[in-house]
Each structure stands twice: as structure tokens, then as C-alpha cells.
């Protein structure tokens, strides 16, 4: 008889976003008075940049001719040289030296953040910021590192509270040092971005304790304030303690196209083994790479024209973020984020829980948000809104919310 992974049975309910979808579908069936405006799930709405489309068309045409057809990608790290070199050069232009064979292209940062646990033992102690992107928690629970769910927290995870009091960036643990530490900056869901000094403390801590920082930098392109690091590798000593995840999803609108990359320095070793080599072995076994067409599209985002075009789209989303933040603040809510990230983190009115306020906004304003409680215990009392909607719809959503508050 086949046995199942019992850890899956410990997971509470469904993943956060399907639960939101269920509630929205149920409300939609009741004939809502206004069309729904979705500011919940962080899916982009603007089309791919013209330079990206041009590169994809050219790559499709190549696939139609024998002399330019591509099959399996047999190059280093399941990625074509042209894309790895473009990524390497983009880091260099930002003042960070990364070797091309330290870059691993994949179909998404979400996939890599979840799959990276494959190269680590099950007895590692895992620390997560709280609130946190659910994938970090759920994938470790599936693997068996999280213990049991007590109705609020997982018993074996180390929760690092990120609150208004600490600027939504965690303090160093005071107890036993965690082995794996997830940090996301700019942060999803709070929108906060770590300073150089804050990251230096964590890098020093990780090197001192032999920990590994799993650094999700998927939103680095949204940083607007000077002095905020775009990469953890800007911090001295990070190459011996950190892995960085990046994505084209929000940066270049690839949510439906799928492409990302993970950087693992060859200097990063634990127990005499290079983590770069372990991940290369894992990817070579479980992953056949991103399609040639998509890799050509990703390469185009680093061209002069591609950079110009995607920065225009990012500016469009950041303007939406400004409209949301200013509008909710004018309505009397306490609001964070929206400056270095496409997320706005708004405190619910006093005495109203995250899910209750989600329902209020859904049923009275016909606006879909994300309840902060879905991101962890410290997310209770907040909602997250995304800036990825249409400009007119974003303004309408803010007007509707202000109307009912």
C-alpha cells in the first residue's frame, strides 16, 4: 500500500489565494451591485514590453526552421549563455560581481523559493519574517520542517515579527540560531525595504552562526529611494551566507510568461559542500529549463530599449501605489509601503479583523484585497492592496473605499 506524505494533512485549509478566490466567487454569484475591482492577488495587467514581444516573435520564427531550431537546453545551469551573460552584466552594471555559472534560470521565484529546501536537511531550523509570503511557510511544512500547526503558528518555525514598531524588518533572534532564514526585500506583503545597515546585521549574524539567508529580491526593480540595496550581494560577506532569488514576473510582466533566476555563489559552502553544485545537481535532475522563446524574451528586458520600456511600466504601477496610499490615508487609515514596492499595507479600522475588513471591502465596495492574517500572526489587523491594476480601476477602487469609511 502506498503511503502519503502526512505533512500535507497538517496544512490548514487551502492556500491563501484560492481561499480568497472562493469567497470572491461566492459573492459574485450574489449579483454584486458594482463590477469587482481586484487589488488582491499581485498579478500584473499591463502588456509585455514591445522589445520583449519582438524578441519572442523572432525566437518563434527561429523554431520554425531546421537550422535555427532549439531542443533541450544543454548549456550550464539549464540556461542559455545569452541570458546568463545578460543577467551577469546587469549585476556588474549595478556594482555587483556575479559569475555566469552562479546564475540559475527557472520558471519562477516562487518555484525556487519553495524548491530550494531540497538541498537542505529536514532537521534545519527555519526562520521566516512575520508577516510572510505563504510559500516560504507552506513548502517547509510540506517537507516536515515546520512541526504542527496550532491554529495560529507552526510549532517548529521561528517567527520573526515585522511590525510598525520595528519598521517591518525583523530583529535578530535571541534564542537558538535558525539555520535557514527567509528575508524578502522589498517585502511582500508590507512593502518595506531593508536598509544596508539592516542587511549587514543579518549577514554578519548568518556568517557567525553558519546560517543561510534565502533572500527574495523579486521586487528590487521597484526601489525608488537611494541607498536601499537592490541585491544582498551588495553587502560584504553575503556571498558566504546568502542565496538570492529574482523574477521577471513583476519586473517585466512575466506572470503568464514565466521566467526567473536564482544566484548561488560558489563561495557558499556548508559541511564541505558547495551549495551551487548541489542546486545544479537538483535542477539538472528535476528541471529541463525554461523554453528558448521565453529566455530570448527575458534577454530582451536587459536591452537599452527593453530597460526603458519596463521602467515605464514600473512607473505606471508605482503611480497606482501612490494613488492607493494617499487615498487610503485621506480616508483615515494608517498606511505603509507603496514607495519601494507595489504593495500597500493598510491597518484595518480599530476592532475589525483582517478577514472581516476584507469582507467589508468586498461586499460594500466590491473591491478585492488580501487579508493580512493570511500572511501570518503579525499580519492580523492589516490588509494588503496591490498596485497592479488598471489606472482608472485603481482610482475607482480608492473612491469606493473612501465612500464607505
C-alpha positions as CSV (number, residue, x, y, z in Angstrom):
1,X,0.0,0.0,0.0
2,X,1.3,3.4,-0.9
3,X,1.8,5.9,1.9
4,X,1.2,9.6,1.5
5,X,3.3,12.5,2.9
6,X,1.5,13.1,6.2
7,X,2.8,16.6,6.3
8,X,0.3,17.6,3.7
9,X,-2.5,16.7,6.0
10,X,-1.2,19.2,8.6
11,X,-1.7,22.1,6.2
12,X,-4.6,24.4,7.4
13,X,-7.3,24.7,4.8
14,X,-6.3,25.9,1.4
15,X,-3.5,28.1,0.2
16,X,-4.4,31.8,0.9
17,X,-5.2,32.9,-2.6
18,X,-7.5,30.1,-3.5
19,X,-9.5,30.9,-0.4
20,X,-9.8,34.5,-1.5
21,X,-10.9,33.2,-4.9
22,X,-13.6,31.0,-3.2
23,X,-15.0,34.0,-1.3
24,X,-15.0,36.2,-4.3
25,X,-16.8,33.6,-6.5
26,X,-19.4,33.2,-3.8
27,X,-20.0,36.9,-3.6
28,X,-20.1,37.3,-7.4
29,X,-22.8,34.7,-7.6
30,X,-25.0,37.0,-5.5
31,X,-25.1,39.7,-8.2
32,X,-22.9,42.4,-6.7
33,X,-24.2,46.0,-7.2
34,X,-20.9,47.1,-8.9
35,X,-18.3,45.4,-11.1
36,X,-15.5,43.9,-8.9
37,X,-12.1,45.6,-8.9
38,X,-9.3,43.3,-7.9
39,X,-6.5,44.7,-5.8
40,X,-5.8,41.4,-4.1
41,X,-3.6,38.9,-5.9
42,X,-0.4,40.6,-7.3
43,X,-1.0,39.7,-11.0
44,X,0.1,42.3,-13.5
45,X,-2.3,43.9,-16.0
46,X,0.0,45.8,-18.4
47,X,1.1,44.0,-21.6
48,X,4.6,42.8,-22.2
49,X,7.1,45.4,-23.5
50,X,7.4,45.8,-27.3
51,X,11.0,44.8,-27.1
52,X,10.0,41.5,-25.4
53,X,7.3,40.8,-28.0
54,X,9.7,41.4,-30.8
55,X,12.3,39.0,-29.3
56,X,9.6,36.3,-28.8
57,X,8.4,36.7,-32.4
58,X,11.9,36.3,-33.7
59,X,12.5,33.3,-31.5
60,X,9.3,31.6,-32.6
61,X,10.4,32.1,-36.2
62,X,13.7,30.5,-35.5
63,X,11.9,27.5,-34.1
64,X,10.3,27.0,-37.4
65,X,13.5,26.4,-39.3
66,X,15.8,23.4,-39.0
67,X,19.0,25.4,-38.9
68,X,17.8,27.5,-36.0
69,X,15.6,25.1,-34.2
70,X,16.4,24.5,-30.5
71,X,15.6,21.4,-28.4
72,X,16.7,20.7,-24.9
73,X,18.9,23.4,-23.3
74,X,22.2,21.6,-22.6
75,X,24.1,24.6,-21.5
76,X,25.2,25.4,-18.0
77,X,22.5,25.7,-15.2
78,X,19.7,24.9,-17.6
79,X,20.0,28.3,-19.2
80,X,21.3,29.6,-22.5
81,X,24.6,31.6,-22.3
82,X,23.0,34.7,-23.8
83,X,20.6,35.1,-20.9
84,X,23.0,34.2,-18.1
85,X,25.5,36.7,-19.6
86,X,22.9,39.4,-19.7
87,X,22.0,38.8,-16.1
88,X,25.6,38.7,-15.1
89,X,26.2,42.0,-16.9
90,X,23.2,43.6,-15.2
91,X,24.6,42.8,-11.8
92,X,28.0,44.2,-12.9
93,X,26.4,47.4,-14.0
94,X,25.0,47.7,-10.5
95,X,28.4,47.2,-9.0
96,X,28.0,43.5,-8.0
97,X,30.3,40.8,-9.4
98,X,28.4,37.5,-10.1
99,X,29.8,34.7,-12.3
100,X,27.6,33.4,-15.1
101,X,27.8,29.9,-13.6
102,X,26.4,31.2,-10.4
103,X,23.1,32.1,-12.2
104,X,20.3,29.5,-12.5
105,X,17.3,30.4,-14.7
106,X,13.9,28.9,-13.8
107,X,10.2,29.3,-14.3
108,X,9.6,31.5,-11.3
109,X,11.0,32.8,-8.0
110,X,8.0,31.1,-6.2
111,X,9.2,27.8,-7.6
112,X,12.8,28.3,-6.5
113,X,11.9,29.7,-3.0
114,X,9.9,26.5,-2.4
115,X,12.2,24.1,-4.1
116,X,15.5,25.4,-2.5
117,X,14.7,23.2,0.5
118,X,15.6,20.1,-1.5
119,X,19.3,20.8,-0.9
120,X,18.9,21.2,2.9
121,X,18.4,18.6,5.6
122,X,15.0,18.2,7.2
123,X,16.4,18.9,10.6
124,X,17.3,22.6,9.8
125,X,15.6,25.2,11.9
126,X,13.7,27.6,9.6
127,X,13.1,31.3,10.4
128,X,10.5,33.4,8.5
129,X,9.6,37.0,8.7
130,X,6.1,37.5,10.0
131,X,4.0,38.5,8.1
132,X,5.4,36.5,5.2
133,X,4.8,35.3,1.7
134,X,3.0,31.9,2.4
135,X,5.2,29.8,0.1
136,X,8.1,30.0,2.5
137,X,6.0,28.6,5.3
138,X,3.9,26.1,3.4
139,X,6.7,24.4,1.5
140,X,8.7,23.9,4.6
141,X,5.6,22.5,6.3
142,X,5.2,20.1,3.4
143,X,8.8,19.0,3.8
144,X,8.3,18.3,7.5
145,X,10.4,21.2,8.9
146,X,7.5,23.2,10.4
147,X,6.2,20.8,13.0
148,X,2.5,21.1,13.7
149,X,0.0,23.9,13.1
150,X,-1.5,25.1,16.4
151,X,-4.2,27.2,14.8
152,X,-2.0,30.3,14.6
153,X,1.6,29.2,14.1
154,X,3.7,26.2,13.2
155,X,5.4,24.8,16.3
156,X,8.9,24.4,14.8
157,X,9.2,27.5,12.8
158,X,11.0,30.6,14.2
159,X,8.7,33.6,13.6
160,X,10.5,37.0,13.2
161,X,7.8,39.7,13.9
162,X,7.8,42.6,11.4
163,X,5.7,45.3,12.9
164,X,5.2,49.0,12.7
165,X,7.3,49.3,15.8
166,X,10.4,47.8,14.1
167,X,9.8,49.3,10.7
168,X,8.5,45.9,9.4
169,X,12.0,44.5,9.5
170,X,12.9,41.8,12.0
171,X,15.3,42.0,14.9
172,X,18.0,39.3,15.3
173,X,16.8,36.2,17.2
174,X,17.8,35.9,20.8
175,X,17.4,32.2,21.2
176,X,18.9,29.3,19.2
177,X,20.1,30.4,15.8
178,X,18.0,29.4,12.9
179,X,19.8,27.5,10.0
180,X,17.7,28.9,7.1
181,X,16.4,32.5,7.2
182,X,13.9,33.8,4.7
183,X,14.1,37.5,4.0
184,X,12.1,39.4,1.4
185,X,13.1,42.9,0.4
186,X,11.3,44.9,-0.8
187,X,8.8,43.0,1.2
188,X,5.7,41.2,0.2
189,X,3.3,41.9,1.9
190,X,4.3,45.0,3.9
191,X,6.1,46.9,1.1
192,X,9.0,47.7,3.4
193,X,12.6,47.7,2.0
194,X,15.6,46.8,4.1
195,X,18.4,49.3,4.5
196,X,22.1,48.5,4.0
197,X,22.7,48.6,7.8
198,X,19.8,46.2,8.5
199,X,21.1,43.7,6.0
200,X,24.6,44.0,7.3
201,X,23.4,42.9,10.7
202,X,21.8,39.8,9.2
203,X,24.8,38.9,7.0
204,X,27.1,39.1,10.0
205,X,24.7,37.0,12.1
206,X,24.4,34.4,9.4
207,X,28.2,34.1,8.9
208,X,28.7,33.9,12.6
209,X,26.2,31.1,13.1
210,X,26.6,29.2,9.8
211,X,23.1,30.1,8.7
212,X,22.0,30.6,5.1
213,X,19.9,33.6,4.2
214,X,17.3,32.9,1.5
215,X,16.9,36.4,0.0
216,X,13.8,37.0,-2.1
217,X,14.6,40.1,-4.2
218,X,11.7,39.7,-6.7
219,X,10.7,43.4,-6.3
220,X,14.0,45.1,-6.4
221,X,13.2,47.0,-9.6
222,X,10.5,48.9,-7.7
223,X,13.0,50.5,-5.3
224,X,12.9,54.3,-5.7
225,X,14.8,55.6,-2.7
226,X,18.6,56.0,-2.9
227,X,20.7,53.9,-0.6
228,X,18.4,50.9,-0.5
229,X,20.2,47.8,-1.6
230,X,18.8,46.0,-4.7
231,X,20.8,42.9,-4.0
232,X,22.0,41.3,-0.8
233,X,25.4,40.8,-2.6
234,X,26.0,44.5,-2.2
235,X,26.7,43.6,1.4
236,X,30.2,42.5,2.3
237,X,30.3,38.8,3.3
238,X,26.9,37.9,1.7
239,X,28.5,35.5,-0.8
240,X,29.4,33.1,2.0
241,X,25.9,33.1,3.5
242,X,23.2,34.0,1.0
243,X,21.2,32.8,-1.9
244,X,19.3,35.4,-4.0
245,X,16.0,34.9,-5.9
246,X,14.9,37.3,-8.6
247,X,12.0,37.3,-11.0
248,X,10.8,38.8,-14.3
249,X,7.1,38.4,-13.2
250,X,6.5,41.8,-11.7
251,X,9.6,43.5,-13.2
252,X,8.7,42.8,-16.8
253,X,5.1,41.4,-16.7
254,X,6.1,37.8,-17.0
255,X,3.4,36.4,-14.6
256,X,1.9,34.4,-17.6
257,X,5.2,34.0,-19.4
258,X,7.2,32.5,-16.5
259,X,10.9,33.2,-16.0
260,X,13.2,33.9,-13.0
261,X,16.6,33.3,-11.8
262,X,18.4,32.3,-8.6
263,X,22.0,33.3,-7.8
264,X,24.1,30.9,-5.6
265,X,27.7,32.0,-5.1
266,X,30.4,29.3,-5.4
267,X,31.9,30.7,-2.2
268,X,28.8,29.5,-0.3
269,X,29.6,26.2,1.4
270,X,28.2,24.1,4.2
271,X,29.6,20.9,5.6
272,X,32.3,20.9,2.9
273,X,29.8,21.1,0.0
274,X,29.2,23.9,-2.4
275,X,25.5,24.8,-2.4
276,X,26.0,25.9,-6.0
277,X,26.9,22.4,-7.0
278,X,24.0,20.9,-5.0
279,X,21.4,23.2,-6.7
280,X,22.9,22.5,-10.1
281,X,22.5,18.8,-9.4
282,X,19.0,19.2,-8.2
283,X,18.0,21.4,-11.2
284,X,19.7,19.1,-13.7
285,X,17.7,16.2,-12.3
286,X,14.2,17.8,-11.8
287,X,14.1,20.6,-14.3
288,X,14.6,20.8,-18.0
289,X,14.9,24.6,-18.2
290,X,12.8,27.5,-19.4
291,X,11.8,27.5,-23.1
292,X,14.2,29.1,-25.6
293,X,11.5,31.5,-26.7
294,X,10.9,32.8,-23.1
295,X,14.7,33.0,-22.5
296,X,15.0,35.2,-25.5
297,X,12.2,37.3,-24.2
298,X,13.9,37.6,-20.8
299,X,17.2,38.6,-22.5
300,X,15.3,41.5,-24.3
301,X,14.4,43.1,-20.9
302,X,18.1,43.9,-20.4
303,X,18.5,45.7,-23.8
304,X,18.5,49.5,-23.8
305,X,15.0,49.7,-25.3
306,X,13.8,46.9,-23.1
307,X,15.0,48.6,-19.9
308,X,13.4,51.9,-21.0
309,X,10.0,50.1,-21.6
310,X,9.8,48.1,-18.5
311,X,10.8,51.1,-16.3
312,X,7.9,52.9,-17.8
313,X,5.6,50.1,-16.8
314,X,7.1,50.0,-13.3
315,X,6.5,53.8,-13.0
316,X,2.8,53.2,-14.0
317,X,2.4,50.7,-11.2
318,X,4.2,52.9,-8.7
319,X,1.8,55.7,-9.6
320,X,-1.1,53.4,-8.8
321,X,0.6,52.7,-5.5
322,X,0.8,56.4,-4.7
323,X,-2.9,56.8,-5.5
324,X,-3.9,54.0,-3.2
325,X,-1.6,55.0,-0.4
326,X,-2.7,58.7,-0.5
327,X,-6.3,57.8,-0.9
328,X,-6.5,55.4,2.0
329,X,-4.5,57.8,4.2
330,X,-7.0,60.5,3.3
331,X,-9.8,58.1,4.3
332,X,-8.3,57.9,7.8
333,X,-6.4,54.5,7.5
334,X,-2.8,54.1,8.7
335,X,-0.9,53.0,5.6
336,X,2.6,51.7,4.8
337,X,4.6,50.6,1.7
338,X,3.9,51.8,-1.8
339,X,7.2,53.6,-2.2
340,X,9.8,50.9,-2.9
341,X,7.3,48.2,-3.7
342,X,4.0,47.7,-5.5
343,X,2.2,46.7,-2.2
344,X,0.3,48.9,0.2
345,X,-0.1,47.6,3.8
346,X,-3.1,49.2,5.4
347,X,-4.1,48.9,9.1
348,X,-7.8,47.9,9.5
349,X,-10.1,50.2,11.5
350,X,-9.9,49.6,15.2
351,X,-11.6,46.4,16.3
352,X,-12.0,44.9,12.8
353,X,-10.1,41.8,11.9
354,X,-8.3,41.3,8.6
355,X,-10.8,38.8,7.2
356,X,-13.8,40.9,8.4
357,X,-12.4,44.0,6.8
358,X,-11.7,42.0,3.6
359,X,-15.4,41.1,3.6
360,X,-16.5,44.7,4.2
361,X,-14.5,46.0,1.3
362,X,-15.7,43.1,-0.9
363,X,-19.4,43.3,-0.1
364,X,-19.8,47.1,0.3
365,X,-17.2,48.5,-2.1
366,X,-16.8,45.5,-4.5
367,X,-13.0,45.7,-4.1
368,X,-10.9,42.6,-3.6
369,X,-8.0,42.9,-1.3
370,X,-5.8,40.4,0.7
371,X,-6.4,39.9,4.4
372,X,-3.1,40.4,6.4
373,X,-3.9,37.4,8.6
374,X,-3.2,35.2,5.6
375,X,0.4,36.2,5.8
376,X,1.0,35.1,9.4
377,X,0.1,36.1,13.0
378,X,1.7,39.6,12.8
379,X,-0.4,40.3,9.7
380,X,-3.6,40.3,11.7
381,X,-5.2,43.8,11.7
382,X,-3.9,44.7,8.2
383,X,-4.9,44.2,4.6
384,X,-2.7,44.2,1.5
385,X,-3.6,46.0,-1.7
386,X,-1.6,45.7,-4.9
387,X,-0.8,48.4,-7.4
388,X,-1.0,46.1,-10.5
389,X,-4.5,47.2,-11.6
390,X,-5.6,49.5,-14.4
391,X,-5.1,53.2,-13.6
392,X,-8.8,54.1,-13.9
393,X,-9.9,51.0,-11.9
394,X,-7.4,51.8,-9.2
395,X,-8.8,55.3,-8.8
396,X,-12.3,54.0,-8.8
397,X,-11.4,51.4,-6.1
398,X,-9.9,54.1,-3.9
399,X,-13.0,56.3,-4.3
400,X,-15.3,53.4,-3.4
401,X,-13.3,52.6,-0.3
402,X,-13.3,56.2,0.8
403,X,-17.1,56.3,0.3
404,X,-17.7,53.6,2.9
405,X,-15.2,54.6,5.5
